[in-house]
Amino acid sequence: MTHMKTRTRFLAGMTSMLIGMTAALPLMAEDSPKPVRVGLYAAPACTDAKSREAAWRVLGAAPGIRAERITSETVRGAGLKELDVVVLPGGTGSGLAKSLRPEGIEALARHVAEGHGVIGICAGGYLMARDGVRLLNTGLHDGEHWARGEAFVD
């Protein structure tokens, strides 16, 4: 199998997983009289505007979701206890790690350990697998062929 076919299947799988996780948020809300409280990490210096705004549109249109944009101060401070789920959009994994700092990364790990959710999109998922968060039991498979950018998957 060629590298491109492997990459396309991986991206399609990750996209399906994200869509499935996002689709589950309203179902969680329907079981509860309270809305699901979602914080979208929106630091412009380390998140991609397209990824951030696309996630915001999806969250804003979902019934039973109360979404808010959050900052590194929210994550490092006491703001996470007000949230059920944190969404880390695309951007740069190292930029996210730098923005959150070690205390923010530790706060995210505690948030998950306490039973809350984190959804990582692109660099947000990379951050969860690397840079100290280690919420996923995975690693970078092929650093030699890594490439930033966008692609359409048929």
PDB file of C-alpha atoms in Angstrom:
ATOM      1  CA  MET A   1       0.000   0.000   0.000  1.00  0.00           C
ATOM      2  CA  THR A   2       1.353   3.414  -0.903  1.00  0.00           C
ATOM      3  CA  HIS A   3       1.996   6.142   1.621  1.00  0.00           C
ATOM      4  CA  MET A   4      -0.770   8.323   0.128  1.00  0.00           C
ATOM      5  CA  LYS A   5      -3.390   5.553   0.404  1.00  0.00           C
ATOM      6  CA  THR A   6      -2.357   4.892   4.007  1.00  0.00           C
ATOM      7  CA  ARG A   7      -2.497   8.605   4.827  1.00  0.00           C
ATOM      8  CA  THR A   8      -5.884   8.981   3.111  1.00  0.00           C
ATOM      9  CA  ARG A   9      -7.339   6.044   5.059  1.00  0.00           C
ATOM     10  CA  PHE A  10      -5.909   7.403   8.306  1.00  0.00           C
ATOM     11  CA  LEU A  11      -7.341  10.890   7.667  1.00  0.00           C
ATOM     12  CA  ALA A  12     -10.705   9.428   6.678  1.00  0.00           C
ATOM     13  CA  GLY A  13     -10.727   7.367   9.873  1.00  0.00           C
ATOM     14  CA  MET A  14      -9.815  10.359  12.023  1.00  0.00           C
ATOM     15  CA  THR A  15     -12.481  12.475  10.306  1.00  0.00           C
ATOM     16  CA  SER A  16     -15.087   9.772  10.907  1.00  0.00           C
ATOM     17  CA  MET A  17     -14.064   9.520  14.546  1.00  0.00           C
ATOM     18  CA  LEU A  18     -14.357  13.290  15.012  1.00  0.00           C
ATOM     19  CA  ILE A  19     -17.760  13.392  13.315  1.00  0.00           C
ATOM     20  CA  GLY A  20     -18.941  10.507  15.490  1.00  0.00           C
ATOM     21  CA  MET A  21     -17.690  12.137  18.674  1.00  0.00           C
ATOM     22  CA  THR A  22     -19.258  15.466  17.731  1.00  0.00           C
ATOM     23  CA  ALA A  23     -22.533  13.743  16.814  1.00  0.00           C
ATOM     24  CA  ALA A  24     -22.576  12.090  20.254  1.00  0.00           C
ATOM     25  CA  LEU A  25     -22.519  15.424  22.103  1.00  0.00           C
ATOM     26  CA  PRO A  26     -26.213  16.207  21.458  1.00  0.00           C
ATOM     27  CA  LEU A  27     -27.148  12.651  22.493  1.00  0.00           C
ATOM     28  CA  MET A  28     -25.364  13.182  25.786  1.00  0.00           C
ATOM     29  CA  ALA A  29     -27.338  16.402  26.209  1.00  0.00           C
ATOM     30  CA  GLU A  30     -30.679  14.704  25.496  1.00  0.00           C
ATOM     31  CA  ASP A  31     -30.150  12.329  28.438  1.00  0.00           C
ATOM     32  CA  SER A  32     -29.642  15.227  30.796  1.00  0.00           C
ATOM     33  CA  PRO A  33     -31.863  18.212  31.561  1.00  0.00           C
ATOM     34  CA  LYS A  34     -28.714  20.355  31.602  1.00  0.00           C
ATOM     35  CA  PRO A  35     -26.845  21.266  28.404  1.00  0.00           C
ATOM     36  CA  VAL A  36     -23.419  19.790  27.734  1.00  0.00           C
ATOM     37  CA  ARG A  37     -20.936  22.555  28.547  1.00  0.00           C
ATOM     38  CA  VAL A  38     -18.198  22.672  25.899  1.00  0.00           C
ATOM     39  CA  GLY A  39     -15.125  24.891  25.878  1.00  0.00           C
ATOM     40  CA  LEU A  40     -13.440  25.524  22.527  1.00  0.00           C
ATOM     41  CA  TYR A  41      -9.782  26.450  23.010  1.00  0.00           C
ATOM     42  CA  ALA A  42      -9.530  29.616  20.931  1.00  0.00           C
ATOM     43  CA  ALA A  43      -6.008  31.001  21.335  1.00  0.00           C
ATOM     44  CA  PRO A  44      -5.339  32.604  17.929  1.00  0.00           C
ATOM     45  CA  ALA A  45      -1.540  32.354  18.256  1.00  0.00           C
ATOM     46  CA  CYS A  46      -1.563  28.537  18.217  1.00  0.00           C
ATOM     47  CA  THR A  47      -4.906  27.426  16.729  1.00  0.00           C
ATOM     48  CA  ASP A  48      -5.835  27.470  13.060  1.00  0.00           C
ATOM     49  CA  ALA A  49      -8.618  29.950  12.286  1.00  0.00           C
ATOM     50  CA  LYS A  50     -10.406  27.581   9.869  1.00  0.00           C
ATOM     51  CA  SER A  51     -10.336  24.681  12.315  1.00  0.00           C
ATOM     52  CA  ARG A  52     -11.368  26.873  15.236  1.00  0.00           C
ATOM     53  CA  GLU A  53     -14.254  28.536  13.390  1.00  0.00           C
ATOM     54  CA  ALA A  54     -15.512  25.287  11.832  1.00  0.00           C
ATOM     55  CA  ALA A  55     -15.645  23.695  15.287  1.00  0.00           C
ATOM     56  CA  TRP A  56     -17.415  26.795  16.622  1.00  0.00           C
ATOM     57  CA  ARG A  57     -20.075  26.567  13.874  1.00  0.00           C
ATOM     58  CA  VAL A  58     -20.680  22.862  14.593  1.00  0.00           C
ATOM     59  CA  LEU A  59     -20.907  23.437  18.343  1.00  0.00           C
ATOM     60  CA  GLY A  60     -23.128  26.491  17.923  1.00  0.00           C
ATOM     61  CA  ALA A  61     -25.610  24.590  15.773  1.00  0.00           C
ATOM     62  CA  ALA A  62     -25.787  21.494  17.984  1.00  0.00           C
ATOM     63  CA  PRO A  63     -28.883  21.234  20.185  1.00  0.00           C
ATOM     64  CA  GLY A  64     -28.247  20.739  23.876  1.00  0.00           C
ATOM     65  CA  ILE A  65     -24.754  22.253  23.732  1.00  0.00           C
ATOM     66  CA  ARG A  66     -23.668  25.383  25.567  1.00  0.00           C
ATOM     67  CA  ALA A  67     -20.369  26.335  23.956  1.00  0.00           C
ATOM     68  CA  GLU A  68     -17.906  28.999  24.924  1.00  0.00           C
ATOM     69  CA  ARG A  69     -14.489  30.038  23.693  1.00  0.00           C
ATOM     70  CA  ILE A  70     -11.791  29.468  26.292  1.00  0.00           C
ATOM     71  CA  THR A  71      -8.205  30.607  26.749  1.00  0.00           C
ATOM     72  CA  SER A  72      -5.089  29.199  28.351  1.00  0.00           C
ATOM     73  CA  GLU A  73      -6.036  31.108  31.500  1.00  0.00           C
ATOM     74  CA  THR A  74      -9.336  29.182  31.605  1.00  0.00           C
ATOM     75  CA  VAL A  75      -7.482  25.869  31.308  1.00  0.00           C
ATOM     76  CA  ARG A  76      -4.777  26.726  33.839  1.00  0.00           C
ATOM     77  CA  GLY A  77      -7.221  28.360  36.246  1.00  0.00           C
ATOM     78  CA  ALA A  78     -10.436  27.055  37.752  1.00  0.00           C
ATOM     79  CA  GLY A  79     -12.486  27.342  34.531  1.00  0.00           C
ATOM     80  CA  LEU A  80     -12.302  23.670  33.546  1.00  0.00           C
ATOM     81  CA  LYS A  81     -14.575  22.622  36.396  1.00  0.00           C
ATOM     82  CA  GLU A  82     -17.373  24.520  34.625  1.00  0.00           C
ATOM     83  CA  LEU A  83     -16.933  22.403  31.454  1.00  0.00           C
ATOM     84  CA  ASP A  84     -17.965  18.889  30.480  1.00  0.00           C
ATOM     85  CA  VAL A  85     -15.819  18.768  27.327  1.00  0.00           C
ATOM     86  CA  VAL A  86     -12.836  20.717  26.002  1.00  0.00           C
ATOM     87  CA  VAL A  87     -12.227  20.912  22.238  1.00  0.00           C
ATOM     88  CA  LEU A  88      -8.640  21.492  21.104  1.00  0.00           C
ATOM     89  CA  PRO A  89      -8.768  22.546  17.429  1.00  0.00           C
ATOM     90  CA  GLY A  90      -6.088  22.297  14.786  1.00  0.00           C
ATOM     91  CA  GLY A  91      -3.093  24.595  14.717  1.00  0.00           C
ATOM     92  CA  THR A  92       0.318  23.605  16.001  1.00  0.00           C
ATOM     93  CA  GLY A  93       0.840  20.953  18.667  1.00  0.00           C
ATOM     94  CA  SER A  94       3.970  22.627  19.963  1.00  0.00           C
ATOM     95  CA  GLY A  95       2.185  25.990  19.921  1.00  0.00           C
ATOM     96  CA  LEU A  96      -0.701  24.533  21.930  1.00  0.00           C
ATOM     97  CA  ALA A  97       1.752  23.038  24.437  1.00  0.00           C
ATOM     98  CA  LYS A  98       3.623  26.336  24.743  1.00  0.00           C
ATOM     99  CA  SER A  99       0.383  28.293  25.167  1.00  0.00           C
ATOM    100  CA  LEU A 100      -1.055  25.923  27.791  1.00  0.00           C
ATOM    101  CA  ARG A 101       2.277  25.532  29.619  1.00  0.00           C
ATOM    102  CA  PRO A 102       2.910  22.469  31.805  1.00  0.00           C
ATOM    103  CA  GLU A 103       0.280  23.485  34.348  1.00  0.00           C
ATOM    104  CA  GLY A 104      -2.405  23.690  31.624  1.00  0.00           C
ATOM    105  CA  ILE A 105      -1.427  20.309  30.222  1.00  0.00           C
ATOM    106  CA  GLU A 106      -1.603  18.822  33.719  1.00  0.00           C
ATOM    107  CA  ALA A 107      -5.009  20.462  34.239  1.00  0.00           C
ATOM    108  CA  LEU A 108      -6.320  18.837  31.026  1.00  0.00           C
ATOM    109  CA  ALA A 109      -5.044  15.424  32.127  1.00  0.00           C
ATOM    110  CA  ARG A 110      -6.744  15.865  35.545  1.00  0.00           C
ATOM    111  CA  HIS A 111      -9.949  16.998  33.812  1.00  0.00           C
ATOM    112  CA  VAL A 112     -10.064  13.757  31.858  1.00  0.00           C
ATOM    113  CA  ALA A 113      -9.127  11.667  34.907  1.00  0.00           C
ATOM    114  CA  GLU A 114     -12.111  13.226  36.681  1.00  0.00           C
ATOM    115  CA  GLY A 115     -14.431  11.874  33.971  1.00  0.00           C
ATOM    116  CA  HIS A 116     -14.684  14.830  31.602  1.00  0.00           C
ATOM    117  CA  GLY A 117     -13.974  14.776  27.870  1.00  0.00           C
ATOM    118  CA  VAL A 118     -11.411  16.250  25.522  1.00  0.00           C
ATOM    119  CA  ILE A 119     -11.788  16.228  21.735  1.00  0.00           C
ATOM    120  CA  GLY A 120      -8.633  16.911  19.736  1.00  0.00           C
ATOM    121  CA  ILE A 121      -8.775  18.000  16.102  1.00  0.00           C
ATOM    122  CA  CYS A 122      -5.533  17.609  14.150  1.00  0.00           C
ATOM    123  CA  ALA A 123      -2.888  19.363  16.294  1.00  0.00           C
ATOM    124  CA  GLY A 124      -5.208  19.081  19.299  1.00  0.00           C
ATOM    125  CA  GLY A 125      -5.139  15.297  18.884  1.00  0.00           C
ATOM    126  CA  TYR A 126      -1.385  15.376  18.440  1.00  0.00           C
ATOM    127  CA  LEU A 127      -1.058  17.310  21.700  1.00  0.00           C
ATOM    128  CA  MET A 128      -3.107  14.649  23.508  1.00  0.00           C
ATOM    129  CA  ALA A 129      -0.763  11.933  22.248  1.00  0.00           C
ATOM    130  CA  ARG A 130       2.474  13.823  22.816  1.00  0.00           C
ATOM    131  CA  ASP A 131       3.888  16.772  24.743  1.00  0.00           C
ATOM    132  CA  GLY A 132       3.095  15.411  28.177  1.00  0.00           C
ATOM    133  CA  VAL A 133      -0.688  15.030  28.042  1.00  0.00           C
ATOM    134  CA  ARG A 134      -0.495  11.376  26.969  1.00  0.00           C
ATOM    135  CA  LEU A 135      -4.247  10.854  26.924  1.00  0.00           C
ATOM    136  CA  LEU A 136      -3.852   8.547  23.934  1.00  0.00           C
ATOM    137  CA  ASN A 137      -1.700   5.448  23.852  1.00  0.00           C
ATOM    138  CA  THR A 138      -0.137   6.321  20.520  1.00  0.00           C
ATOM    139  CA  GLY A 139       2.749   8.108  18.906  1.00  0.00           C
ATOM    140  CA  LEU A 140       3.913   9.574  15.631  1.00  0.00           C
ATOM    141  CA  HIS A 141       3.983   6.728  13.120  1.00  0.00           C
ATOM    142  CA  ASP A 142       5.915   8.245  10.227  1.00  0.00           C
ATOM    143  CA  GLY A 143       7.683  11.540  10.858  1.00  0.00           C
ATOM    144  CA  GLU A 144       9.595  11.368   7.582  1.00  0.00           C
ATOM    145  CA  HIS A 145       6.425  11.826   5.468  1.00  0.00           C
ATOM    146  CA  TRP A 146       4.645  14.273   7.754  1.00  0.00           C
ATOM    147  CA  ALA A 147       3.190  17.200   5.851  1.00  0.00           C
ATOM    148  CA  ARG A 148       1.143  20.175   7.017  1.00  0.00           C
ATOM    149  CA  GLY A 149      -1.789  21.137   4.873  1.00  0.00           C
ATOM    150  CA  GLU A 150      -5.241  20.228   3.714  1.00  0.00           C
ATOM    151  CA  ALA A 151      -6.561  17.548   1.431  1.00  0.00           C
ATOM    152  CA  PHE A 152      -9.881  16.325   0.136  1.00  0.00           C
ATOM    153  CA  VAL A 153     -10.679  12.693   0.801  1.00  0.00           C
ATOM    154  CA  ASP A 154     -12.872  10.875  -1.718  1.00  0.00           C
TER     155      ASP A 154
END
